[in-house]
Structures are given as structure tokens and as C-alpha cells.
Tab-separated table of C-alpha atoms in Angstrom:
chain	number	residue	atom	x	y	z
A	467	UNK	CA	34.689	18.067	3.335
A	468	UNK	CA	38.358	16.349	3.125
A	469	UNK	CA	40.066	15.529	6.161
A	470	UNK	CA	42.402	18.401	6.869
A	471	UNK	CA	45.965	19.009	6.319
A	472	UNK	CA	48.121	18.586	9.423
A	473	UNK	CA	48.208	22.242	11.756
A	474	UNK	CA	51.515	23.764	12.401
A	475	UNK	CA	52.276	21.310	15.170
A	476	UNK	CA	51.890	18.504	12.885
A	477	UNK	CA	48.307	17.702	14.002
A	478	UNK	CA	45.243	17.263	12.472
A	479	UNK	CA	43.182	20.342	14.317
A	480	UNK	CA	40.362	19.328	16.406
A	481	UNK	CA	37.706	22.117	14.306
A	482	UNK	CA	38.615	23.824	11.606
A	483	UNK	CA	37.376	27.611	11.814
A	484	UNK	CA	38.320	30.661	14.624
A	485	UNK	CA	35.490	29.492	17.380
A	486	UNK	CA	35.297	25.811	18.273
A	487	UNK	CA	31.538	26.511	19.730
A	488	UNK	CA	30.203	26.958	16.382
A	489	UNK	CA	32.868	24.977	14.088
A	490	UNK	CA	30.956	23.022	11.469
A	491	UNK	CA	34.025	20.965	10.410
A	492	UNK	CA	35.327	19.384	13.116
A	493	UNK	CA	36.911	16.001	14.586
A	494	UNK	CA	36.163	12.948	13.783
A	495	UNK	CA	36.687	14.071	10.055
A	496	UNK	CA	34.397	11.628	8.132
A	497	UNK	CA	36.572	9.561	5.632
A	498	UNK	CA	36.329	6.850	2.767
A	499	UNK	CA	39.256	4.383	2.938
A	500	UNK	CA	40.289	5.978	-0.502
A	501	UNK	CA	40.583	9.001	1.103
A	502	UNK	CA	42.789	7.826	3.660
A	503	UNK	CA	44.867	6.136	1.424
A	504	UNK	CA	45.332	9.210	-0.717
A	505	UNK	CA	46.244	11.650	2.532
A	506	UNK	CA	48.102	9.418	4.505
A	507	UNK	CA	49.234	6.643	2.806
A	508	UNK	CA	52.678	8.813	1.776
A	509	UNK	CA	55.713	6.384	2.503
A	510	UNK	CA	55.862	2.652	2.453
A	511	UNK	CA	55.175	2.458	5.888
A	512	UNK	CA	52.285	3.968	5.991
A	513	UNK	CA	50.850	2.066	2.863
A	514	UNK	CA	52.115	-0.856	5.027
A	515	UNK	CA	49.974	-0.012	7.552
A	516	UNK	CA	47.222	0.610	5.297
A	517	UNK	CA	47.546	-2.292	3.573
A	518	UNK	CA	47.027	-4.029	7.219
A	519	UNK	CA	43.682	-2.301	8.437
A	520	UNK	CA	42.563	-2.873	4.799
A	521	UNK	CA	43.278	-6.616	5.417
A	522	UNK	CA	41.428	-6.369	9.106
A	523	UNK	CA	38.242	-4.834	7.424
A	524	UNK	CA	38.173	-7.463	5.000
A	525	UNK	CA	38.170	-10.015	8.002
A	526	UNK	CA	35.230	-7.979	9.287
A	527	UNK	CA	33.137	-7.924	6.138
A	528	UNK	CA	34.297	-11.699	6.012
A	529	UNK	CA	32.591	-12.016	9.014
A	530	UNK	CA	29.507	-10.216	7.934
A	531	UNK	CA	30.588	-7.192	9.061
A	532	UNK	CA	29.234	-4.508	6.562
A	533	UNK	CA	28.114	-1.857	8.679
A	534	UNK	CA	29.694	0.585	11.176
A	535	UNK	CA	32.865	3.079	11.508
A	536	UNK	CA	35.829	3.109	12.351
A	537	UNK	CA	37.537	5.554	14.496
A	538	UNK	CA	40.749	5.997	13.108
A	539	UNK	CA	43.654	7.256	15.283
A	540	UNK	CA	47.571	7.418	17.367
A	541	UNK	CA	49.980	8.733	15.431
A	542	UNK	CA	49.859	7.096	12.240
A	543	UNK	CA	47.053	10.692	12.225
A	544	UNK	CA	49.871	12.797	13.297
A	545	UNK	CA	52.373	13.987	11.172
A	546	UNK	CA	55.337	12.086	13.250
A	547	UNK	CA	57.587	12.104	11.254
A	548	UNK	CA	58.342	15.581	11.522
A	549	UNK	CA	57.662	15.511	15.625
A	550	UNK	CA	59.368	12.647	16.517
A	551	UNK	CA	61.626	11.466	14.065
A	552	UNK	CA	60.542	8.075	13.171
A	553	UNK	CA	57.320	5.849	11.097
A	554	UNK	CA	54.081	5.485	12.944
A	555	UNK	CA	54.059	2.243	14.613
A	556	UNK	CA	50.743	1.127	14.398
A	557	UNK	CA	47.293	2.670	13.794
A	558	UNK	CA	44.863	2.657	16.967
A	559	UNK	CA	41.171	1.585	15.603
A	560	UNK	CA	38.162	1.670	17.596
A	561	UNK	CA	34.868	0.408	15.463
A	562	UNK	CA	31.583	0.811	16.202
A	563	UNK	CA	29.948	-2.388	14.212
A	564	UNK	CA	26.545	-3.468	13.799
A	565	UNK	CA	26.408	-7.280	14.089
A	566	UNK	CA	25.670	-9.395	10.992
A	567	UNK	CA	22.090	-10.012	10.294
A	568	UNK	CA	21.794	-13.746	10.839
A	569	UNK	CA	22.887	-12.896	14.515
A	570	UNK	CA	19.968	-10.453	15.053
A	571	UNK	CA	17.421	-12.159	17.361
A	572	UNK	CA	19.912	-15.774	17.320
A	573	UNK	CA	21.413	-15.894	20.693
A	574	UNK	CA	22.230	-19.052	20.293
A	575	UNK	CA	23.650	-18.571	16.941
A	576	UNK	CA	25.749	-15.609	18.003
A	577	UNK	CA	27.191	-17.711	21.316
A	578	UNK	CA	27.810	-20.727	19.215
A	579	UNK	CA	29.640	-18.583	16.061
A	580	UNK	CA	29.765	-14.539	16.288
A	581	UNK	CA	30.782	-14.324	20.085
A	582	UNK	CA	33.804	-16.784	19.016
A	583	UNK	CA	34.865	-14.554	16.511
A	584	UNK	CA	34.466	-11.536	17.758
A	585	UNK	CA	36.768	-12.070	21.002
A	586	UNK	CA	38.625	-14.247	18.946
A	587	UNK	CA	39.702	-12.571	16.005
A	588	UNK	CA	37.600	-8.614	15.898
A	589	UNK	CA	38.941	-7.386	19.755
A	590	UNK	CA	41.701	-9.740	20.114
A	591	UNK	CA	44.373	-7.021	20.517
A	592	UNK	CA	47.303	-8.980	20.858
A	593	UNK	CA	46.321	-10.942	18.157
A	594	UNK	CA	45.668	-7.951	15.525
A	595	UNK	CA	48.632	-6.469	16.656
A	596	UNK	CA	51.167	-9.027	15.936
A	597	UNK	CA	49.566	-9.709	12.418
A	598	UNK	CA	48.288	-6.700	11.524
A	599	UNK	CA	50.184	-4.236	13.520
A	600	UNK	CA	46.563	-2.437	15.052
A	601	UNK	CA	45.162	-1.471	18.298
A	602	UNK	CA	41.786	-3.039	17.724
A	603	UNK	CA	38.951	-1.962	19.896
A	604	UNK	CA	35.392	-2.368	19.252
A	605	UNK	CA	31.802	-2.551	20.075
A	606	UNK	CA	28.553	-4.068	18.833
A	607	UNK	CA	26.145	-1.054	18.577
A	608	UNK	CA	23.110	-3.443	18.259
A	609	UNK	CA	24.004	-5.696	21.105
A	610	UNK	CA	25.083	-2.369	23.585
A	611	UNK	CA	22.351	-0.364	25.159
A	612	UNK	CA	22.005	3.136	25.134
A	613	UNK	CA	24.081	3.720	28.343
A	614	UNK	CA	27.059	1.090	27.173
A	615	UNK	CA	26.895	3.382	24.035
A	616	UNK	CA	26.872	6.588	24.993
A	617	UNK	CA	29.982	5.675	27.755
A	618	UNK	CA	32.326	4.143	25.200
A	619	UNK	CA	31.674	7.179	22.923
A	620	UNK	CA	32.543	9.410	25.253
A	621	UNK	CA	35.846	7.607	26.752
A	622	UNK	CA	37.023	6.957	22.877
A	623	UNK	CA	36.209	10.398	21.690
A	624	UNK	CA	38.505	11.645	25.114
A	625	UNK	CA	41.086	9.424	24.710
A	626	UNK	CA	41.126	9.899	20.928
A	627	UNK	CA	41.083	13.711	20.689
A	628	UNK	CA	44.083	14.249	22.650
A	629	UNK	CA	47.499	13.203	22.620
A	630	UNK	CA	48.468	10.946	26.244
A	631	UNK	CA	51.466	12.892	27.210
A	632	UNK	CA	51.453	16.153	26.492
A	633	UNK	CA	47.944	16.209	25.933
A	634	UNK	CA	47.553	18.724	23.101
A	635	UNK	CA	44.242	18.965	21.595
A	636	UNK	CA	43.994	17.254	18.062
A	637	UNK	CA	41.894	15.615	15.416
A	638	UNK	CA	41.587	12.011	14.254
A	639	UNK	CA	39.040	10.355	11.546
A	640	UNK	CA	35.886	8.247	11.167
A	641	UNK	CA	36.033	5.561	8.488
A	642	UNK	CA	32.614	4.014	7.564
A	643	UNK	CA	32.565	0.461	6.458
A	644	UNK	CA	32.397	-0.104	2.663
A	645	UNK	CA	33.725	-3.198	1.114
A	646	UNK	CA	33.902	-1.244	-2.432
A	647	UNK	CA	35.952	1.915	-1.164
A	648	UNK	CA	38.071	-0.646	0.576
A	649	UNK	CA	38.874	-2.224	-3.094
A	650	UNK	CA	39.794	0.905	-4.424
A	651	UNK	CA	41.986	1.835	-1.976
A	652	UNK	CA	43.840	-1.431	-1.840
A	653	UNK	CA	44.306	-1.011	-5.440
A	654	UNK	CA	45.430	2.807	-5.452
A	655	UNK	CA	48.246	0.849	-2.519
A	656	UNK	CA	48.979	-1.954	-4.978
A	657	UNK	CA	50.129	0.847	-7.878
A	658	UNK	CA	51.426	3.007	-5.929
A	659	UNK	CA	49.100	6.016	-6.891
């Protein structure tokens, strides 16, 4: 099922259906890039922004990073415009990756390479907000343990399913990895379709 059109308070709604107990369709709305692109990429600013978390997954897959999602979010999933007057800023990302192979069972591998790049470039937020204008956020699924896990779900799902001040209910998206999907949906940017 598509992501869904923005509610009548320029949200995406949380669940889609009359009872939220029993809403099959509901937040995070999974997403291919292409998708995105297609839904939300409707003024140059938001294919700017587009264009820039397409360029930050290709730093991930450059990395090795081929598999995870991305929790897509702020209001670049809002329909601002309309409620405040003005472009979305930024897109806020959260990503829950699983490390490259060639770090799995390599500690000393991953503290002499993947650790270096992952504070360094992956959750650097000042960093991939200047260039890239994101709120990166992330976590290494194989590398967390169950507890770590379930704890950042929960605080990212929270923070991510409701707006911080007037703390309205609403939806956001989950982007899975995929280097092809991402090269179709840079292209679609490129011509402008």
C-alpha cells in the first residue's frame, strides 16, 4: 500500500481506517525511494532535499551499507507548506543498518575502519547537516542487543509519530535500503518527472 495522502491537517495520519486497534495500514508507511520521490519530491526544494539523502545513502552503500531502513521524518513528511508557510528545512533520518559483512566477527577490522566511519561520516550530525542538510541518526542492528534495540525503537517511533510542540498525532515513513530504487529515483529527480 502507498504512503498516504496528507489528512486535513496536513499530516500524514498515523493508521489509516476508523479504529486504530485494528488498523492494518498504519505508520511507518513502508516506502521505496521512488516512491518518495514521486509523493514528496513536489517543488525544488524538496527534490533538493531528496537529491541530498539520495547522496547520504549512496555514502552508506559506499560504505557497505546495503541493508537496513530508514525512518524517514520532521516536516519535510508534513505538508508545511500549507501549515507554516515556508520549505521543509531538512529531513530527520533515523536508520537502522546492518553492518557490512567483512565487519561481522572483525573487531579489529571494524575499530581500525567501520567504527571511523561510522562516527565519522554515518552519525556525524553536524557534519550531514551542513552538507547534506539531514538529521542523521542511526544504529547498527547487528552490533546492538536486543535491549539497545528494542529502546531506540521505541524512543524513535515516540519521538517520530508526533509532532514536538503541539504534539498532534501523525505518520512518517520507512525507507529500506536498495541501491537500485535509489538510481531510479535520482534519475526521476534529474528529469524532473
Amino acid at each position: 500500500m502507498p504512503v498516504p495522502a496528507f489528512d486535513a491537517r496536513g499530516l500524514l495520519p498515523p493508521f489509516l481506517g476508523a479504529n486504530s486497534a485494528i488498523a492494518p495500514s498504519r505508520s511507518p508507511y513502508p516506502s521505496l525511494m521512488t516512491e518518495l520521490v514521486s509523493m514528496l519530491g513536489g517543488t525544488p526544494e524538496r527534490c533538493n532535499l531528496l537529491f541530498s539523502l539520495l547522496k547520504y545513502r549512496s555514502l552508506l552503500h559506499s560504505f557497505g551499507y546495503v541493508d537496513g531502513v530508514q525512518f524517514i521524518d520532521g516536516s519535510f513528511v508534513e505538508n508545511v507548506e500549507t501549515r507554516e508557510g515556508r520549505d521543509p528545512r531538512d529531513i530527520d533520518i533515523f536508520s537502522f543498518l546492518i553492518r557490512p559483512v567483512q565487519y561481522h566477527g572483525n573487531d579489529p577490522l571494524w575499530q581500525s575502519t567501520g567504527f571511523a566511519q561510522w562516527t565519522g561520516e554515518i552519525v556525524n550530525q553536524s557534519l550531514n547537516k551542513q552538507r547534506y542538510q539531514l538529521d542523521t541518526y542511526a544504529i547498527a542492528v547487528d552490533q546492538a542487543g536486543p535491549l539497545q534495540l528494542m529502546n531506540e525503537t521505541i524512543y524513535w517511533y515516540s519521538l517520530f509519530s508526533h509532532k514536538r510542540v503541539t504534539q498532534e498525532w501523525k505518520g512518517f515513513v520507512a525507507v529500506p535500503l536498495n541501491a537500485s530504487d535509489d538510481q531510479t529515483a535520482l534519475s526521476a529527480i534529474i528529469s524532473g518527472s
